[in-house]
Amino acid sequence: MATKAAEQLVNVLIDWGVKHVYGLPGDSIDTTIAALREQKDKIKFIQIRHEEVGALAAAAEAKLTGKLGVCLSIGGPGAIHMLNGLYDAKMDHVPVLALLGQVTTETLNEGYFQEVNTPKLFDDVAVFNKAIESPGTLGELVDQAIRTAYERKGVAVLTIPDDLPDEKIKSDYHSVADTFQLNPPAVAEDQLKQAAALIQQAEKPIALVGLGAKNAGTPVRTFLEKNHIPFIATMPAKGIIGDDHPNYLGNVGKLGTKPAYEAMHSADLLLMLGTNYPYKPYLPEPGQAKCIQVDLNPEILGKRYPVDVAMEADVGQVITALNQQSPLRTDDRFLKACQKSMTNWNNWMAGKRQLDQSPIAPEAMTAAIDETAPDNLIYSIDVGTSTSWGARFLHVKPTQKYVISAWLGTMGCGLPGAIAGAIAYPDRRTLTLSGDGAFAMVMQDFVTAVKYKLPIICVVVNNQKLAFIEYEQQSAGQLNYEINLADIDFAKFAEACGGVGLTAKTNAEFKDDLKKAYATTDRPTLINAYVQDDAPLPGKIVTDEAKGYMKYGTEFLENYWKIPELPPLKDIMRQFF
């Protein structure tokens, strides 16, 4: 029986368990849209207001669920808009399928209206990148694209001339979805013995836990506890084990803690578990520590730090095998020293959490979010100072989810991530923390949350400036330039969209607004939180940053004949010593 090629495309998506497609209808993709409409009871089309948001939402859904995210757009300008979100998926290594429209085959390659060479344009972002040339191959190529996205943990792109999906085909293609499975490499016994020996010999071991341990939180936690090993989490791995675990030292790097920095530079063994952490200055000095690295991607083994045991394997399988042995070490002196240092850090942070001022201290605001968060809350954290406050003051639990733009670090990821979280997990609440600069980049899609009655909570950290860039300029020794932003009444905007808009300028107002937000279950709530311009100082100020701040202070004095406003001296001194 003959069917349209577009029907076959949609059937393949259904076979692979696709539940949502994010996108905008348009002329060069309308035949695919028509096929989705006919199967709307099986795949829900989520109409967004900007294609970048659709791609970012698809990427966020893939990060949250581990399953394929799908987005769709017309060719030309719509496809170009999607690139940022697709690069986010590429750099965070999650499977996403992008379906791009194209002019009809009759007008292809003639410089027709909105025609763009998308196969060439998307070549760098994609692990699979094909243009459909025959309607009979559409289903097979969709199948191949999805399989490749899963196998290579990346973006698959299909460019589809709009006339082809509408054509009748006779072939009845069956996807490989039912038989597909990923089989990680077997754990090498000789490497296990080498790793065990290094762990036994170590006096100051430290574990750096990355997103590759996402599905192995319980065995990794058991391993760290049995062997008295402190651990640090990379930012996207926050909450895999739990931020309240006694062995946890926080994150490391500019957004990290001082105990994490000091532990790294004291360690004699570094265990890198499912991470390609890029900031080499925050790792032990080369030659200082032995290193065991476990990752499914062999290309990153030894890329950041010299490795003694490089294991191409699944983190969960390796750690489970090590747990089957008796405890490899009983010495807890290094762990206790790290815990004492972390206690001092937490006592300092506790004071920050209690700040009571107007405008609101962002530390206290984030602490209020943390203290009232449901155990199954989904956090979608934007890029900027929001990332800093989330890293420091949100104690994420294994039962919660935490999604960010880890490697691309793209501003505007927070709202799309919240939309994706609410759609993928309708029985859970989702909260996004975004700066006023980041939220303004995608704010039009707040109305998407209104349209689909998503009870997301949007907290806008409003300080009328690009605050993180302010500190970046200062730490580089530069005078601040063009970082101030015109104020927007985001609460009125939210109301205009049909959502709930609230404004907070004190701790009491913010806590009251947060209660109202959780009580609202039929539409999104936005809290426009006016905050102090507090500096999210790095866990440890390194030499180059210190030189930069000194240069900034000198130039500020020379240009403005006054001392610049800086964080309290006691806070700065804590970061040095």
Coordinates of C-alpha atoms in Angstrom, one line a residue:
M1 CA 0.0 0.0 0.0
A2 CA 1.4 3.4 -1.0
T3 CA 1.9 6.0 1.7
K4 CA 3.4 9.5 1.7
A5 CA 7.1 9.7 2.6
A6 CA 6.2 12.1 5.4
E7 CA 4.1 9.4 7.1
Q8 CA 7.1 7.1 7.0
L9 CA 9.2 9.8 8.6
V10 CA 6.8 10.3 11.5
N11 CA 6.4 6.5 12.0
V12 CA 10.1 6.2 12.4
L13 CA 10.1 8.9 15.0
I14 CA 7.3 7.1 16.8
D15 CA 9.3 3.8 16.7
W16 CA 12.2 5.6 18.5
G17 CA 9.9 6.8 21.2
V18 CA 9.9 10.5 20.3
K19 CA 7.1 12.3 22.2
H20 CA 7.8 16.0 21.4
V21 CA 9.0 18.0 18.5
Y22 CA 9.9 21.7 19.0
G23 CA 9.5 24.1 16.1
L24 CA 7.7 26.6 14.0
P25 CA 5.6 25.8 10.9
G26 CA 6.6 27.4 7.6
D27 CA 6.5 27.0 3.8
S28 CA 9.5 24.7 3.3
I29 CA 8.6 22.3 6.1
D30 CA 4.8 22.3 5.9
T31 CA 4.5 18.8 4.4
T32 CA 6.3 17.4 7.4
I33 CA 4.1 19.5 9.7
A34 CA 1.1 18.0 8.0
A35 CA 2.2 14.5 8.8
L36 CA 2.9 15.4 12.4
R37 CA -0.6 16.8 12.6
E38 CA -2.1 13.5 11.5
Q39 CA -0.2 11.8 14.4
K40 CA -0.7 14.5 17.0
D41 CA -2.1 11.9 19.5
K42 CA 1.4 10.2 19.5
I43 CA 3.8 13.1 19.0
K44 CA 3.1 16.5 20.5
F45 CA 4.2 19.5 18.4
I46 CA 5.4 22.3 20.6
Q47 CA 5.1 25.6 18.8
I48 CA 7.9 27.9 20.0
R49 CA 8.3 31.6 19.0
H50 CA 12.0 31.5 18.0
E51 CA 13.8 28.6 16.4
E52 CA 16.8 29.0 18.8
V53 CA 14.5 28.3 21.7
G54 CA 13.3 25.1 19.9
A55 CA 16.8 23.8 19.5
L56 CA 17.8 24.7 23.0
A57 CA 14.7 23.0 24.4
A58 CA 15.4 19.9 22.4
A59 CA 19.0 19.9 23.7
A60 CA 17.7 20.4 27.3
E61 CA 15.2 17.6 26.9
A62 CA 18.0 15.3 25.8
K63 CA 20.2 16.3 28.8
L64 CA 17.3 15.7 31.2
T65 CA 16.0 12.5 29.8
G66 CA 19.0 10.9 28.1
K67 CA 16.7 10.4 25.0
L68 CA 16.6 12.0 21.6
G69 CA 15.5 15.7 21.5
V70 CA 13.9 16.7 18.2
C71 CA 13.5 20.2 16.7
L72 CA 12.2 21.4 13.3
S73 CA 12.3 24.6 11.3
I74 CA 12.0 26.0 7.8
G75 CA 15.2 26.3 5.8
G76 CA 17.1 29.5 5.4
P77 CA 16.5 31.9 8.3
G78 CA 14.8 29.4 10.5
A79 CA 17.6 26.9 10.2
I80 CA 20.2 29.5 10.9
H81 CA 18.4 30.5 14.1
M82 CA 18.7 26.9 15.3
L83 CA 22.5 26.7 15.1
N84 CA 23.1 28.1 18.6
G85 CA 20.9 25.5 20.3
L86 CA 22.4 22.7 18.2
Y87 CA 25.9 23.7 19.1
D88 CA 24.8 23.5 22.7
A89 CA 23.8 19.9 22.1
K90 CA 27.0 19.1 20.2
M91 CA 29.3 20.5 22.9
D92 CA 27.3 18.9 25.8
H93 CA 27.3 15.5 23.9
V94 CA 23.6 14.8 23.8
P95 CA 21.5 13.2 21.0
V96 CA 19.4 15.7 19.0
L97 CA 17.7 15.4 15.6
A98 CA 17.1 18.6 13.6
L99 CA 14.7 18.4 10.7
L100 CA 15.3 21.3 8.3
G101 CA 13.0 22.4 5.4
Q102 CA 14.3 23.3 2.0
V103 CA 13.0 24.8 -1.2
T104 CA 11.5 22.2 -3.6
T105 CA 13.7 20.0 -5.8
E106 CA 12.4 21.9 -8.8
T107 CA 13.9 25.2 -7.6
L108 CA 16.9 23.8 -5.7
N109 CA 20.3 25.2 -6.5
E110 CA 18.8 28.2 -8.4
G111 CA 19.2 30.8 -5.7
Y112 CA 15.5 30.7 -4.8
F113 CA 13.9 32.8 -2.1
Q114 CA 15.3 31.7 1.4
E115 CA 17.5 29.0 -0.2
V116 CA 20.6 28.3 2.0
N117 CA 23.1 25.5 1.6
T118 CA 22.2 23.9 4.9
P119 CA 24.3 20.7 4.5
K120 CA 27.4 22.9 4.2
L121 CA 26.2 25.3 6.9
F122 CA 25.6 22.5 9.5
D123 CA 28.6 20.4 8.6
D124 CA 30.6 21.4 11.7
V125 CA 27.7 20.9 14.2
A126 CA 26.5 17.6 13.0
V127 CA 27.6 13.9 13.5
F128 CA 25.1 13.0 10.7
N129 CA 24.3 15.5 8.0
K130 CA 22.3 14.5 4.9
A131 CA 20.1 16.2 2.3
I132 CA 17.1 14.0 1.2
E133 CA 17.2 13.5 -2.6
S134 CA 14.5 10.8 -2.9
P135 CA 11.2 10.3 -1.1
G136 CA 11.9 6.6 -0.9
T137 CA 15.0 7.0 1.3
L138 CA 13.4 9.4 3.8
G139 CA 12.4 6.8 6.4
E140 CA 15.7 5.0 6.2
L141 CA 17.8 8.2 6.5
V142 CA 15.7 9.4 9.5
D143 CA 16.4 6.0 11.1
Q144 CA 20.2 6.3 10.4
A145 CA 20.2 9.8 11.7
I146 CA 18.7 8.9 15.0
R147 CA 20.9 5.8 15.4
T148 CA 24.0 7.9 14.8
A149 CA 22.9 10.7 17.2
Y150 CA 22.7 8.1 19.9
E151 CA 25.9 6.3 19.0
R152 CA 28.0 9.4 18.7
K153 CA 26.1 11.5 21.3
G154 CA 25.6 14.4 19.0
V155 CA 23.4 16.3 16.5
A156 CA 21.9 14.7 13.4
V157 CA 20.7 17.0 10.7
L158 CA 18.4 16.2 7.8
T159 CA 17.6 18.8 5.1
I160 CA 14.3 17.9 3.4
P161 CA 13.0 19.6 0.2
D162 CA 9.4 20.3 0.9
D163 CA 8.0 18.5 -2.1
L164 CA 9.5 15.1 -1.3
P165 CA 7.6 14.2 2.0
D166 CA 4.4 14.7 0.1
E167 CA 5.2 12.1 -2.6
K168 CA 3.8 8.6 -2.5
I169 CA 6.1 5.6 -1.9
K170 CA 5.5 1.9 -2.0
S171 CA 8.3 0.6 0.3
D172 CA 7.4 -0.2 3.9
Y173 CA 10.5 0.6 5.9
H174 CA 10.9 -0.8 9.4
S175 CA 13.3 1.0 11.7
V176 CA 15.9 -0.6 13.9
A177 CA 14.6 1.1 17.1
D178 CA 13.5 -2.2 18.7
T179 CA 16.9 -3.9 18.3
F180 CA 19.1 -0.9 18.9
Q181 CA 21.3 -0.9 22.0
L182 CA 24.6 0.6 23.0
N183 CA 27.2 -1.8 24.4
P184 CA 30.0 -0.1 26.3
P185 CA 33.5 -1.7 26.0
A186 CA 34.2 -4.4 28.6
V187 CA 36.2 -3.5 31.7
A188 CA 39.8 -4.7 31.3
E189 CA 40.9 -6.8 34.3
D190 CA 44.5 -5.7 34.1
Q191 CA 43.5 -2.0 34.2
L192 CA 41.2 -2.7 37.2
K193 CA 44.2 -4.2 39.0
Q194 CA 46.4 -1.2 38.1
A195 CA 43.7 1.2 39.3
A196 CA 43.1 -0.6 42.5
A197 CA 46.9 -0.6 43.2
L198 CA 47.1 3.2 42.7
I199 CA 44.1 3.7 45.0
Q200 CA 45.6 1.6 47.7
Q201 CA 48.9 3.5 47.5
A202 CA 47.4 7.0 47.5
E203 CA 47.5 9.1 50.6
K204 CA 45.6 12.1 49.2
P205 CA 43.2 10.9 46.6
I206 CA 40.6 13.2 45.1
A207 CA 37.7 12.2 42.7
L208 CA 36.5 14.6 40.0
V209 CA 33.0 13.4 39.1
G210 CA 31.6 14.3 35.7
L211 CA 28.4 13.8 33.7
G212 CA 29.7 10.4 32.6
A213 CA 28.7 9.2 36.1
K214 CA 25.1 10.3 35.7
N215 CA 23.7 6.8 35.8
A216 CA 26.1 5.6 38.4
G217 CA 25.5 7.9 41.3
T218 CA 24.8 5.1 43.8
P219 CA 27.9 2.9 43.1
V220 CA 30.1 6.0 42.9
R221 CA 28.8 7.2 46.3
T222 CA 29.5 3.8 47.8
F223 CA 33.0 3.7 46.4
L224 CA 33.9 7.2 47.7
E225 CA 32.5 6.3 51.2
K226 CA 34.2 2.9 51.4
N227 CA 37.5 4.3 50.5
H228 CA 37.4 7.7 52.3
I229 CA 37.8 9.8 49.2
P230 CA 36.7 13.4 48.9
F231 CA 35.1 14.4 45.6
I232 CA 34.4 17.4 43.5
A233 CA 31.6 17.6 40.9
T234 CA 31.9 19.3 37.6
M235 CA 29.1 21.8 37.0
P236 CA 26.8 19.7 34.8
A237 CA 27.3 16.8 37.2
K238 CA 26.0 18.8 40.2
G239 CA 23.6 16.7 42.3
I240 CA 24.5 13.3 40.8
I241 CA 25.6 12.2 44.3
G242 CA 24.2 15.0 46.3
D243 CA 25.6 18.4 47.4
D244 CA 25.0 17.6 51.0
H245 CA 27.2 14.5 51.0
P246 CA 30.0 14.8 53.7
N247 CA 32.7 13.9 51.2
Y248 CA 31.6 16.7 48.8
L249 CA 33.9 19.7 48.3
G250 CA 31.8 21.6 45.8
N251 CA 32.8 22.6 42.3
V252 CA 36.3 23.6 41.2
G253 CA 37.3 26.5 39.1
K254 CA 36.2 30.1 38.9
L255 CA 32.7 29.1 40.2
G256 CA 34.1 26.6 42.7
T257 CA 35.1 26.5 46.3
K258 CA 38.4 27.2 48.0
P259 CA 38.5 23.7 49.7
A260 CA 38.1 22.1 46.2
Y261 CA 41.0 24.2 44.8
E262 CA 43.3 23.4 47.8
A263 CA 42.4 19.7 47.7
M264 CA 43.3 19.5 44.0
H265 CA 46.7 21.1 44.6
S266 CA 47.4 18.7 47.5
A267 CA 46.3 15.5 45.9
D268 CA 48.6 12.6 45.0
L269 CA 45.9 10.7 43.0
L270 CA 43.3 12.2 40.7
L271 CA 40.3 10.0 39.6
M272 CA 38.6 11.6 36.6
L273 CA 35.2 9.8 36.4
G274 CA 33.3 10.6 33.2
T275 CA 34.7 14.1 32.7
N276 CA 36.6 16.2 30.2
Y277 CA 37.1 19.0 32.6
P278 CA 39.0 21.7 30.6
Y279 CA 40.5 24.1 33.1
K280 CA 44.0 22.8 33.6
P281 CA 45.1 25.4 36.1
Y282 CA 42.6 24.0 38.6
L283 CA 43.9 20.5 38.3
P284 CA 47.0 19.2 40.1
E285 CA 50.3 20.3 38.7
P286 CA 51.5 17.8 36.1
G287 CA 53.7 15.2 37.8
Q288 CA 52.2 16.0 41.2
A289 CA 49.6 13.2 41.1
K290 CA 48.9 9.9 39.5
C291 CA 45.8 9.8 37.5
I292 CA 43.0 7.3 36.7
Q293 CA 40.6 8.4 34.0
V294 CA 37.4 6.5 33.0
D295 CA 35.3 7.6 30.0
L296 CA 33.5 6.0 27.1
N297 CA 35.1 8.5 24.7
P298 CA 38.7 7.4 24.2
E299 CA 39.6 10.7 22.5
I300 CA 39.6 12.6 25.8
L301 CA 41.6 10.1 27.8
G302 CA 44.8 11.9 28.9
K303 CA 43.7 15.1 27.1
R304 CA 43.6 17.3 30.2
Y305 CA 46.0 15.6 32.6
P306 CA 48.7 12.9 32.2
V307 CA 47.0 9.6 32.8
D308 CA 48.5 6.5 34.4
V309 CA 45.4 4.3 33.8
A310 CA 43.3 5.3 30.9
M311 CA 40.1 3.2 30.9
E312 CA 37.7 3.3 27.9
A313 CA 34.7 2.0 29.8
D314 CA 31.5 2.9 31.5
V315 CA 32.0 4.6 34.8
G316 CA 29.3 2.6 36.5
Q317 CA 30.8 -0.7 35.4
V318 CA 34.3 0.2 36.5
I319 CA 33.2 1.5 39.9
T320 CA 30.9 -1.5 40.5
A321 CA 33.9 -3.8 39.8
L322 CA 36.1 -1.9 42.2
N323 CA 33.3 -2.0 44.9
Q324 CA 33.3 -5.8 44.7
Q325 CA 36.8 -5.7 46.2
S326 CA 37.3 -5.1 49.9
P327 CA 37.9 -1.4 50.7
L328 CA 41.1 -0.4 49.0
R329 CA 42.1 2.1 51.6
T330 CA 41.2 2.9 55.2
D331 CA 43.2 6.1 55.7
D332 CA 40.8 8.9 56.3
R333 CA 43.2 11.7 57.3
F334 CA 43.1 13.5 54.0
L335 CA 39.3 13.3 53.8
K336 CA 39.0 14.7 57.4
A337 CA 41.3 17.6 56.6
C338 CA 39.2 18.4 53.5
Q339 CA 36.0 18.1 55.5
K340 CA 37.4 20.6 58.1
S341 CA 38.3 23.0 55.4
M342 CA 34.8 22.6 53.9
T343 CA 33.2 23.2 57.2
N344 CA 35.0 26.6 57.4
W345 CA 33.8 27.4 53.8
N346 CA 30.2 26.4 54.6
N347 CA 30.2 28.6 57.7
W348 CA 31.2 31.5 55.6
M349 CA 28.5 30.6 53.0
A350 CA 26.0 30.4 55.8
G351 CA 26.5 34.0 56.6
K352 CA 26.0 34.9 53.0
R353 CA 22.8 33.0 52.9
Q354 CA 21.4 35.1 55.8
L355 CA 22.1 38.5 54.2
D356 CA 19.1 40.8 54.6
Q357 CA 19.2 43.9 52.5
S358 CA 17.3 45.8 49.7
P359 CA 17.8 45.3 46.9
I360 CA 18.0 41.6 47.7
A361 CA 21.4 39.8 48.1
P362 CA 21.5 37.2 45.4
E363 CA 23.1 34.8 47.8
A364 CA 20.1 35.0 50.1
M365 CA 17.6 34.8 47.2
T366 CA 19.2 31.6 45.9
A367 CA 19.3 30.2 49.4
A368 CA 15.5 30.8 49.7
I369 CA 15.1 28.9 46.5
D370 CA 17.2 26.1 47.8
E371 CA 15.4 25.8 51.1
T372 CA 11.9 25.6 49.6
A373 CA 12.7 23.4 46.6
P374 CA 10.7 20.2 46.2
D375 CA 12.7 17.0 46.3
N376 CA 11.9 16.4 42.7
L377 CA 12.4 19.9 41.4
I378 CA 14.0 20.4 38.0
Y379 CA 16.5 23.3 37.9
S380 CA 17.3 25.1 34.6
I381 CA 20.1 27.5 35.3
D382 CA 21.1 30.2 32.8
V383 CA 24.6 31.5 32.0
G384 CA 26.1 34.4 33.9
T385 CA 26.1 35.2 37.6
S386 CA 23.0 32.9 37.9
T387 CA 25.5 30.1 37.2
S388 CA 27.6 31.3 40.1
W389 CA 24.7 31.6 42.6
G390 CA 23.4 28.2 41.6
A391 CA 26.8 26.6 42.0
R392 CA 27.3 28.1 45.4
F393 CA 23.9 28.2 47.1
L394 CA 21.8 25.4 45.6
H395 CA 22.3 22.1 47.3
V396 CA 21.1 19.8 44.6
K397 CA 19.8 16.3 45.5
P398 CA 20.0 13.1 43.4
T399 CA 16.2 13.2 43.2
Q400 CA 16.3 16.6 41.6
K401 CA 17.6 17.5 38.1
Y402 CA 20.0 20.2 37.2
V403 CA 20.5 21.4 33.6
I404 CA 22.8 24.0 32.2
S405 CA 24.6 25.0 29.0
A406 CA 27.9 23.5 30.2
W407 CA 30.4 23.8 27.3
L408 CA 28.9 26.4 25.0
G409 CA 27.8 28.5 28.0
T410 CA 25.1 30.2 25.9
M411 CA 23.1 33.0 27.5
G412 CA 19.3 32.4 27.2
C413 CA 19.4 28.6 27.9
G414 CA 17.4 28.9 31.1
L415 CA 13.9 29.4 29.8
P416 CA 14.1 26.8 27.0
G417 CA 15.4 24.3 29.5
A418 CA 12.5 25.0 31.9
I419 CA 10.0 24.6 29.0
A420 CA 11.6 21.3 28.1
G421 CA 11.7 20.1 31.8
A422 CA 8.0 20.9 32.3
I423 CA 7.0 19.1 29.0
A424 CA 9.2 16.0 29.6
Y425 CA 8.2 15.8 33.3
P426 CA 4.6 17.2 33.6
D427 CA 4.3 15.9 37.2
R428 CA 7.3 17.8 38.4
R429 CA 7.9 21.5 39.0
T430 CA 10.6 23.3 37.1
L431 CA 12.4 26.5 38.1
T432 CA 14.8 28.6 36.0
L433 CA 17.2 31.2 37.3
S434 CA 18.2 33.7 34.7
G435 CA 19.9 37.1 34.7
D436 CA 18.1 40.0 33.2
G437 CA 20.5 40.0 30.2
A438 CA 20.1 36.3 29.6
F439 CA 16.3 36.2 30.0
A440 CA 15.8 39.1 27.6
M441 CA 17.4 37.1 24.8
V442 CA 14.6 34.5 24.8
M443 CA 11.8 36.2 26.8
Q444 CA 9.3 36.0 23.9
D445 CA 9.0 32.3 24.6
F446 CA 7.5 32.9 28.1
V447 CA 4.3 33.0 26.1
T448 CA 5.0 29.4 25.0
A449 CA 4.8 28.4 28.6
V450 CA 1.6 30.3 28.9
K451 CA 0.1 28.6 25.8
Y452 CA 0.8 25.1 27.1
K453 CA -0.1 26.0 30.7
L454 CA 3.3 25.0 32.0
P455 CA 3.6 26.0 35.7
I456 CA 7.3 26.9 35.4
I457 CA 8.8 29.4 37.8
C458 CA 11.1 32.0 36.2
V459 CA 13.3 33.9 38.6
V460 CA 14.9 36.9 36.9
V461 CA 18.0 38.1 38.7
N462 CA 17.6 41.8 37.9
N463 CA 20.6 44.1 38.5
Q464 CA 20.4 46.1 35.3
K465 CA 23.7 44.9 34.0
L466 CA 25.7 42.2 32.5
A467 CA 27.2 41.4 35.9
F468 CA 29.4 38.4 35.0
I469 CA 31.0 40.4 32.2
E470 CA 31.6 43.2 34.6
Y471 CA 33.7 40.9 36.8
E472 CA 35.4 39.4 33.7
Q473 CA 36.5 42.8 32.5
Q474 CA 37.8 43.8 36.0
S475 CA 39.7 40.5 36.5
A476 CA 41.3 41.1 33.1
G477 CA 42.4 44.6 34.2
Q478 CA 40.0 46.4 32.0
L479 CA 37.7 49.3 32.8
N480 CA 34.0 48.4 32.6
Y481 CA 32.4 49.4 29.3
E482 CA 28.8 48.9 28.0
I483 CA 27.7 46.5 30.6
N484 CA 24.7 48.4 32.0
L485 CA 21.3 47.4 30.8
A486 CA 18.1 49.4 30.7
D487 CA 15.6 48.2 33.2
I488 CA 12.6 46.1 32.1
D489 CA 9.5 45.5 34.2
F490 CA 9.6 41.8 33.6
A491 CA 6.5 41.3 35.9
K492 CA 4.3 43.4 33.7
F493 CA 5.7 41.6 30.7
A494 CA 4.7 38.3 32.2
E495 CA 1.2 39.5 32.9
A496 CA 0.9 40.8 29.3
C497 CA 1.8 37.3 28.1
G498 CA -1.0 35.8 30.3
G499 CA 1.2 34.5 33.1
V500 CA 1.7 35.6 36.7
G501 CA 4.1 38.5 37.2
L502 CA 5.6 39.3 40.6
T503 CA 8.2 41.8 41.8
A504 CA 10.5 41.4 44.8
K505 CA 12.9 43.9 46.3
T506 CA 13.4 42.4 49.8
N507 CA 13.9 38.9 51.1
A508 CA 10.4 38.9 52.6
E509 CA 8.8 39.8 49.3
F510 CA 10.8 37.2 47.4
K511 CA 9.9 34.4 49.8
D512 CA 6.3 35.4 49.6
D513 CA 6.4 35.5 45.8
L514 CA 8.0 32.1 45.8
K515 CA 5.1 30.7 47.8
K516 CA 2.7 32.2 45.3
A517 CA 4.6 30.7 42.4
Y518 CA 4.5 27.2 43.8
A519 CA 0.8 27.6 44.5
T520 CA 0.2 28.5 40.8
T521 CA -0.3 25.3 38.8
D522 CA -2.1 26.4 35.6
R523 CA 0.4 28.9 34.1
P524 CA 4.0 30.1 34.5
T525 CA 5.1 32.6 37.1
L526 CA 7.8 35.2 36.7
I527 CA 9.5 36.8 39.7
N528 CA 11.3 40.0 38.8
A529 CA 13.9 40.0 41.7
Y530 CA 15.9 43.2 42.1
V531 CA 19.2 42.3 43.5
Q532 CA 22.4 43.8 44.8
D533 CA 25.4 43.9 42.4
D534 CA 27.3 41.4 44.5
A535 CA 30.5 39.9 43.1
P536 CA 30.6 36.1 42.8
L537 CA 34.3 35.9 43.7
P538 CA 36.1 32.7 42.5
G539 CA 36.8 30.1 45.1
K540 CA 40.5 31.0 44.9
I541 CA 41.9 34.1 43.3
V542 CA 44.8 32.9 41.1
T543 CA 47.8 35.1 40.2
D544 CA 46.6 36.3 36.9
E545 CA 43.2 37.4 38.3
A546 CA 45.0 39.2 41.2
K547 CA 47.2 41.1 38.7
G548 CA 44.1 41.9 36.7
Y549 CA 42.2 43.3 39.6
M550 CA 45.2 45.4 40.6
K551 CA 45.5 46.8 37.0
Y552 CA 41.7 47.5 37.0
G553 CA 41.9 49.4 40.3
T554 CA 44.9 51.5 39.1
E555 CA 43.2 52.4 35.8
F556 CA 40.0 53.2 37.6
L557 CA 41.8 55.6 40.0
E558 CA 43.6 57.3 37.1
N559 CA 40.5 57.8 35.0
Y560 CA 37.9 58.6 37.7
W561 CA 40.0 59.9 40.6
K562 CA 38.4 57.6 43.1
I563 CA 38.7 54.0 44.4
P564 CA 36.4 51.6 42.6
E565 CA 33.7 49.7 44.5
L566 CA 35.0 46.2 45.2
P567 CA 33.7 43.3 47.3
P568 CA 34.5 43.6 51.1
L569 CA 38.1 43.2 51.8
K570 CA 37.5 40.3 54.2
D571 CA 35.8 38.4 51.3
I572 CA 38.7 39.1 49.0
M573 CA 41.3 38.0 51.7
R574 CA 39.5 34.7 52.2
Q575 CA 40.0 34.0 48.5
F576 CA 43.7 34.6 48.7
F577 CA 44.6 32.7 51.8

